[in-house]
PDB file of C-alpha atoms and ligand atoms in Angstrom:
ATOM      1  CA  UNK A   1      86.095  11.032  89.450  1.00 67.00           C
ATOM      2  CA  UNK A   2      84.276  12.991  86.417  1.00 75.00           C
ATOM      3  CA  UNK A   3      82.565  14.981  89.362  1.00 74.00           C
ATOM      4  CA  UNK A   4      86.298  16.459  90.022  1.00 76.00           C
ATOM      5  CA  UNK A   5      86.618  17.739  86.174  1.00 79.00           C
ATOM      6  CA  UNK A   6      85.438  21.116  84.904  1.00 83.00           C
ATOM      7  CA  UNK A   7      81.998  21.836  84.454  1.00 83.00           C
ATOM      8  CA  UNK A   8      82.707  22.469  80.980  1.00 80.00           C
ATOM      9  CA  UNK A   9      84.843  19.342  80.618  1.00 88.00           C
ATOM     10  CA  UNK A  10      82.553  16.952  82.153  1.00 91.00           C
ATOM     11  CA  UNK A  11      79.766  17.776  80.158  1.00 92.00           C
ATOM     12  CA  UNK A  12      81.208  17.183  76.982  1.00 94.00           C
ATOM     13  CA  UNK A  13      82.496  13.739  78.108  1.00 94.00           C
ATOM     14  CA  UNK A  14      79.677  12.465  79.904  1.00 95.00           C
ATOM     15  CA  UNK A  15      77.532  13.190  77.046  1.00 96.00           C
ATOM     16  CA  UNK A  16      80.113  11.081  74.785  1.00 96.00           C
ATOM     17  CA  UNK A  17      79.753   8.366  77.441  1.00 96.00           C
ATOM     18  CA  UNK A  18      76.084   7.982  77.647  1.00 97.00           C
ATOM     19  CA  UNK A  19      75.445   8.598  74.051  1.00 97.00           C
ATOM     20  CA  UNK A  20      79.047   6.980  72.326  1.00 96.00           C
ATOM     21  CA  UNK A  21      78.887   7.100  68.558  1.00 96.00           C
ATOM     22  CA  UNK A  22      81.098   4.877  66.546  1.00 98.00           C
ATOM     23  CA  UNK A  23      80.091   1.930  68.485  1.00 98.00           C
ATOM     24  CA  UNK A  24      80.074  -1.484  66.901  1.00 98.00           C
ATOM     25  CA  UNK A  25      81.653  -3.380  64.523  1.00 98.00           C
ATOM     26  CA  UNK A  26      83.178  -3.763  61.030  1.00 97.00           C
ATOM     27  CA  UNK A  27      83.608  -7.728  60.037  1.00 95.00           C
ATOM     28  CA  UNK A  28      85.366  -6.132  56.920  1.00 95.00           C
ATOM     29  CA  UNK A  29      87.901  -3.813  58.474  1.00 97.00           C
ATOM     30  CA  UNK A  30      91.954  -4.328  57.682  1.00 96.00           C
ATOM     31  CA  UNK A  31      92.433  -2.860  61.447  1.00 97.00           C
ATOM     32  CA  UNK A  32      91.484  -4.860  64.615  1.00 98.00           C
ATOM     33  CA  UNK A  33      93.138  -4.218  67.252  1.00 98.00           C
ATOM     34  CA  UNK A  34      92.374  -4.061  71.391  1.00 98.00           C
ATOM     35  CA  UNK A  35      94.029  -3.101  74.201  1.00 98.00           C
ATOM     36  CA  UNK A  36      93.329  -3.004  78.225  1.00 98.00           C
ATOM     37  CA  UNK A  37      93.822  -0.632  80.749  1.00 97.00           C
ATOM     38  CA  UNK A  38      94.009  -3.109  83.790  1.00 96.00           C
ATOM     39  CA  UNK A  39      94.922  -0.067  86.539  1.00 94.00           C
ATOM     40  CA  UNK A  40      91.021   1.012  85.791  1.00 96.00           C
ATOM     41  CA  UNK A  41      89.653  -2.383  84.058  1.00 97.00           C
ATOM     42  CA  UNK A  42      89.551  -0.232  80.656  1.00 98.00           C
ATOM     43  CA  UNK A  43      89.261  -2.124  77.844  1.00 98.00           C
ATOM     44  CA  UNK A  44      88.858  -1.267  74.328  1.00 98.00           C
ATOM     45  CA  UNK A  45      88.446  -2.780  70.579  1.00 98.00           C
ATOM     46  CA  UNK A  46      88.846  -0.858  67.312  1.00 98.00           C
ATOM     47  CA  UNK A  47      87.890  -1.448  64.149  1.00 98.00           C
ATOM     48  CA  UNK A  48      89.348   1.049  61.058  1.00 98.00           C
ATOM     49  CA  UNK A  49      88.277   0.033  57.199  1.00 98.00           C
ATOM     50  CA  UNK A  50      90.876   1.326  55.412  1.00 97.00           C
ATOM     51  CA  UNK A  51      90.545   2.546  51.749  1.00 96.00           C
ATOM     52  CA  UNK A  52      93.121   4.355  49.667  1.00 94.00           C
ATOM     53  CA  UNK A  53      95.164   5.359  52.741  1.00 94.00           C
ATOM     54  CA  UNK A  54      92.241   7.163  53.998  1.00 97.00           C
ATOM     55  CA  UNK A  55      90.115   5.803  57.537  1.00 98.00           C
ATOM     56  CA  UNK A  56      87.343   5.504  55.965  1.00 98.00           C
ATOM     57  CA  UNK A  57      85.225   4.390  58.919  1.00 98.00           C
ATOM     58  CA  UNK A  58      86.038   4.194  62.930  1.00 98.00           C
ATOM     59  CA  UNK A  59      84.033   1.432  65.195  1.00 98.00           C
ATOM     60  CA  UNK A  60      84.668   0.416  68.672  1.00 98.00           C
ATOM     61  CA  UNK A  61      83.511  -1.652  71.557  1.00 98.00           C
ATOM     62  CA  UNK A  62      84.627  -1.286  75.187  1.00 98.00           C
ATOM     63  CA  UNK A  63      84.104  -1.621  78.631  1.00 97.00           C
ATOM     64  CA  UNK A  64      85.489   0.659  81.748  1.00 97.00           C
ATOM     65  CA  UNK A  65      85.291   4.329  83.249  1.00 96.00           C
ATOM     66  CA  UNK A  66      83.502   7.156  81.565  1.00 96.00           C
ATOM     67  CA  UNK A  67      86.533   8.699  80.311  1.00 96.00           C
ATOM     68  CA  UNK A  68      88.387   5.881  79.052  1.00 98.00           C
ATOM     69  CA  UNK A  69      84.846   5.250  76.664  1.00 98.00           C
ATOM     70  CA  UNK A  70      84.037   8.832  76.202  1.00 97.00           C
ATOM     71  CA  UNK A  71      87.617   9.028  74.673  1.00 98.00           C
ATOM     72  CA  UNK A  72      87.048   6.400  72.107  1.00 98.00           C
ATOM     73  CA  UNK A  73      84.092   7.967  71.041  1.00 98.00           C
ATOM     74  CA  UNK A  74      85.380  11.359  70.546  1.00 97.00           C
ATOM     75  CA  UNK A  75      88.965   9.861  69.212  1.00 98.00           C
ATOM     76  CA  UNK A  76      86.138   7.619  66.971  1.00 98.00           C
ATOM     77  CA  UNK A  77      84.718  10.486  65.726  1.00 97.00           C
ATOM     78  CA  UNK A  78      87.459  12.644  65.017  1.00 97.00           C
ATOM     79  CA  UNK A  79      89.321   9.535  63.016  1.00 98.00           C
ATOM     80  CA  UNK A  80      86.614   8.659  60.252  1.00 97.00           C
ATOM     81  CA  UNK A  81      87.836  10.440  56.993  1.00 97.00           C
ATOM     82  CA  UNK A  82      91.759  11.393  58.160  1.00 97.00           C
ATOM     83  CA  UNK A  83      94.251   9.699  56.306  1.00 97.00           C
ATOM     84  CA  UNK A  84      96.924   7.510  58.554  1.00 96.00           C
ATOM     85  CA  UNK A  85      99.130  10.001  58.235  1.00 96.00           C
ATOM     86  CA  UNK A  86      96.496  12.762  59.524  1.00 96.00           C
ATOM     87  CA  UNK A  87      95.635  10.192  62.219  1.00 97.00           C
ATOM     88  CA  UNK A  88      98.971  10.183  63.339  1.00 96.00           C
ATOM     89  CA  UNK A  89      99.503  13.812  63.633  1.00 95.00           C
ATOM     90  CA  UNK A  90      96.318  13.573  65.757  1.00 96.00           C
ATOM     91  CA  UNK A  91      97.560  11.053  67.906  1.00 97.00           C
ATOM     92  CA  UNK A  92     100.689  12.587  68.110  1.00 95.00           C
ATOM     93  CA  UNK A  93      98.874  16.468  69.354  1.00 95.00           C
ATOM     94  CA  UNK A  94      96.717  14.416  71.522  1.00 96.00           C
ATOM     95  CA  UNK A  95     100.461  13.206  73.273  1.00 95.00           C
ATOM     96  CA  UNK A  96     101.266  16.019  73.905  1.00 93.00           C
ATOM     97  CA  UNK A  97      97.851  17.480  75.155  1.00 92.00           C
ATOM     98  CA  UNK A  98      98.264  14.803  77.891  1.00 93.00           C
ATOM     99  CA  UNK A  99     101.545  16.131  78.591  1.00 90.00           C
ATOM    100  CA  UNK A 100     100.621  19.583  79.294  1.00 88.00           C
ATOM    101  CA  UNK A 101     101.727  20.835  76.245  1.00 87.00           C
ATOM    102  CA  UNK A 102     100.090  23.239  73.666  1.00 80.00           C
ATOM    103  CA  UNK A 103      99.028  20.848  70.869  1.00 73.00           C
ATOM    104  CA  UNK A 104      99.967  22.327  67.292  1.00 78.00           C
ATOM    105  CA  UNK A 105      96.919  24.809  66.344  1.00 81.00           C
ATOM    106  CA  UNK A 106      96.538  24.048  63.129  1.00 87.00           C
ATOM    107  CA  UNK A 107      95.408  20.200  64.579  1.00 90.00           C
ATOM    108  CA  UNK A 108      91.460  20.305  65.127  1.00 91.00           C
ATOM    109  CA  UNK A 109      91.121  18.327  68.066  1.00 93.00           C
ATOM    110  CA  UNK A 110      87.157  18.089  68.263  1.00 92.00           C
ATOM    111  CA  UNK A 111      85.503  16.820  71.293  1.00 94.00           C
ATOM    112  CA  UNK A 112      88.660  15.472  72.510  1.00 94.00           C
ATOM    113  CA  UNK A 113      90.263  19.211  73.721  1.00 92.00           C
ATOM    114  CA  UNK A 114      87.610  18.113  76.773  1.00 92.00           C
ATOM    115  CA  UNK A 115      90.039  15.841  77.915  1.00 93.00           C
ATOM    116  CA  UNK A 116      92.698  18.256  78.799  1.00 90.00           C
ATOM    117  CA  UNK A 117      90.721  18.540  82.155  1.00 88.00           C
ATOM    118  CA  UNK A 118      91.796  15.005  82.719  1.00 91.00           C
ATOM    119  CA  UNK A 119      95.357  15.916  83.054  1.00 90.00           C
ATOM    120  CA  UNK A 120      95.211  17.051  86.531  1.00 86.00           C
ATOM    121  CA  UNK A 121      94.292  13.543  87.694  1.00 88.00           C
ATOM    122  CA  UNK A 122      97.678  11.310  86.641  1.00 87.00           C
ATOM    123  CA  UNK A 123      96.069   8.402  86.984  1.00 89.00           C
ATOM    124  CA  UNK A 124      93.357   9.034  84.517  1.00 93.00           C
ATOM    125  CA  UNK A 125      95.549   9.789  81.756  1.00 95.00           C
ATOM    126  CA  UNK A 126      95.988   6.457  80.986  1.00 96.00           C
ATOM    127  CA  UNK A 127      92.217   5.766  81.065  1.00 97.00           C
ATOM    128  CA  UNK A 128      91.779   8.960  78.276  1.00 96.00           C
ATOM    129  CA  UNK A 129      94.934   7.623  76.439  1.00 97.00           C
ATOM    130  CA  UNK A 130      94.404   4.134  75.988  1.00 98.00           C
ATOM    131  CA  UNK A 131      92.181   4.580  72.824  1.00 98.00           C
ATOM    132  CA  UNK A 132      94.777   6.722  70.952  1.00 98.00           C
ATOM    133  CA  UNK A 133      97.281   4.429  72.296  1.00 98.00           C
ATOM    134  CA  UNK A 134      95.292   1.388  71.004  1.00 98.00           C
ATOM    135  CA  UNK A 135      94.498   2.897  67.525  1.00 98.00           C
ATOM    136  CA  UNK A 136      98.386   3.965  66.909  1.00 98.00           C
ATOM    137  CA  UNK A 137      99.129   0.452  67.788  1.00 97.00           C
ATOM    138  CA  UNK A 138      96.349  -1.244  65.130  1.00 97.00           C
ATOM    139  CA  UNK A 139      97.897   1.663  62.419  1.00 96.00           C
ATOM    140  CA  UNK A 140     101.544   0.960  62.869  1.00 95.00           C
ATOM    141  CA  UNK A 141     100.980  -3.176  62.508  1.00 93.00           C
ATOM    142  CA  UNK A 142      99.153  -2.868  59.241  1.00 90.00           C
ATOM    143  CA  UNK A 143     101.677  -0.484  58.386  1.00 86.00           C
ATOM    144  CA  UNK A 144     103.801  -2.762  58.410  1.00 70.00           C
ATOM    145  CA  UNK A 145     102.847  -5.400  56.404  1.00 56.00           C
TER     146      UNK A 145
HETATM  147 ZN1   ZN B 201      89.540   4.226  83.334  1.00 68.22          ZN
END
């Protein structure tokens, strides 16, 4: 399906995809969280260490389609240093990205403006939107306690 995207596009997230960063582990991080796409088999675990409301690092393991891992790297990427309320502003830009709508300018979106090529394909925006899906979920439970 990445063969449909923009030249542009596709280059940015097959490079994410054969060379993810953020990859791995943290055994000491106060976010865990995982989530599944099961329309694609897309699955995905985060890790976020946490300190002084600040992400202080990102790490993820996954399995499934190019874009649904090329996502997590680039979302990966663009977390590490953001506060959780920065994060969320992200996550909520990305949102509307997906939805075909200009994302607010002042939000640097990184890698991840690659994915607004993946909008054309409905299906597929659940594969890109699972990790920022995933992550919001992990924030909002330690959030909460
Ligand atoms: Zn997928």
């Amino acid at each position: 399906m990445v063969e449909q995207l923009d030249e542009l596009y596709r280059e940015v997230i097959l490079d994410h995809f054969k060379n993810p960063t953020h990859t791995g582990e943290l055994p000491e991080a106060q976010v865990k969280v995982d989530g599944a796409n099961p329309l694609c088999g897309d699955e995905l675990t985060f890790h976020l260490k946490l300190d002084a409301g600040r992400i202080a690092q990102v790490r993820f393991k996954g399995k499934g389609c190019a874009i649904s891992q090329a996502a997590a790297s680039m979302l990966a990427t663009q977390l590490e240093g953001k506060t959780t309320a920065e994060a969320q502003h992200l996550i909520d830009a990305l949102k509307r990205l997906m939805q075909g709508q200009e994302p607010n300018p002042s939000i640097d979106l990184g890698d991840l403006e690659a994915l607004a090529g993946v909008r054309k394909f409905p299906v597929r925006v659940k594969c890109a939107a699972l990790s920022w899906n995933v992550v919001e979920q992990g924030l909002k439970a330690n959030a909460g306690d």
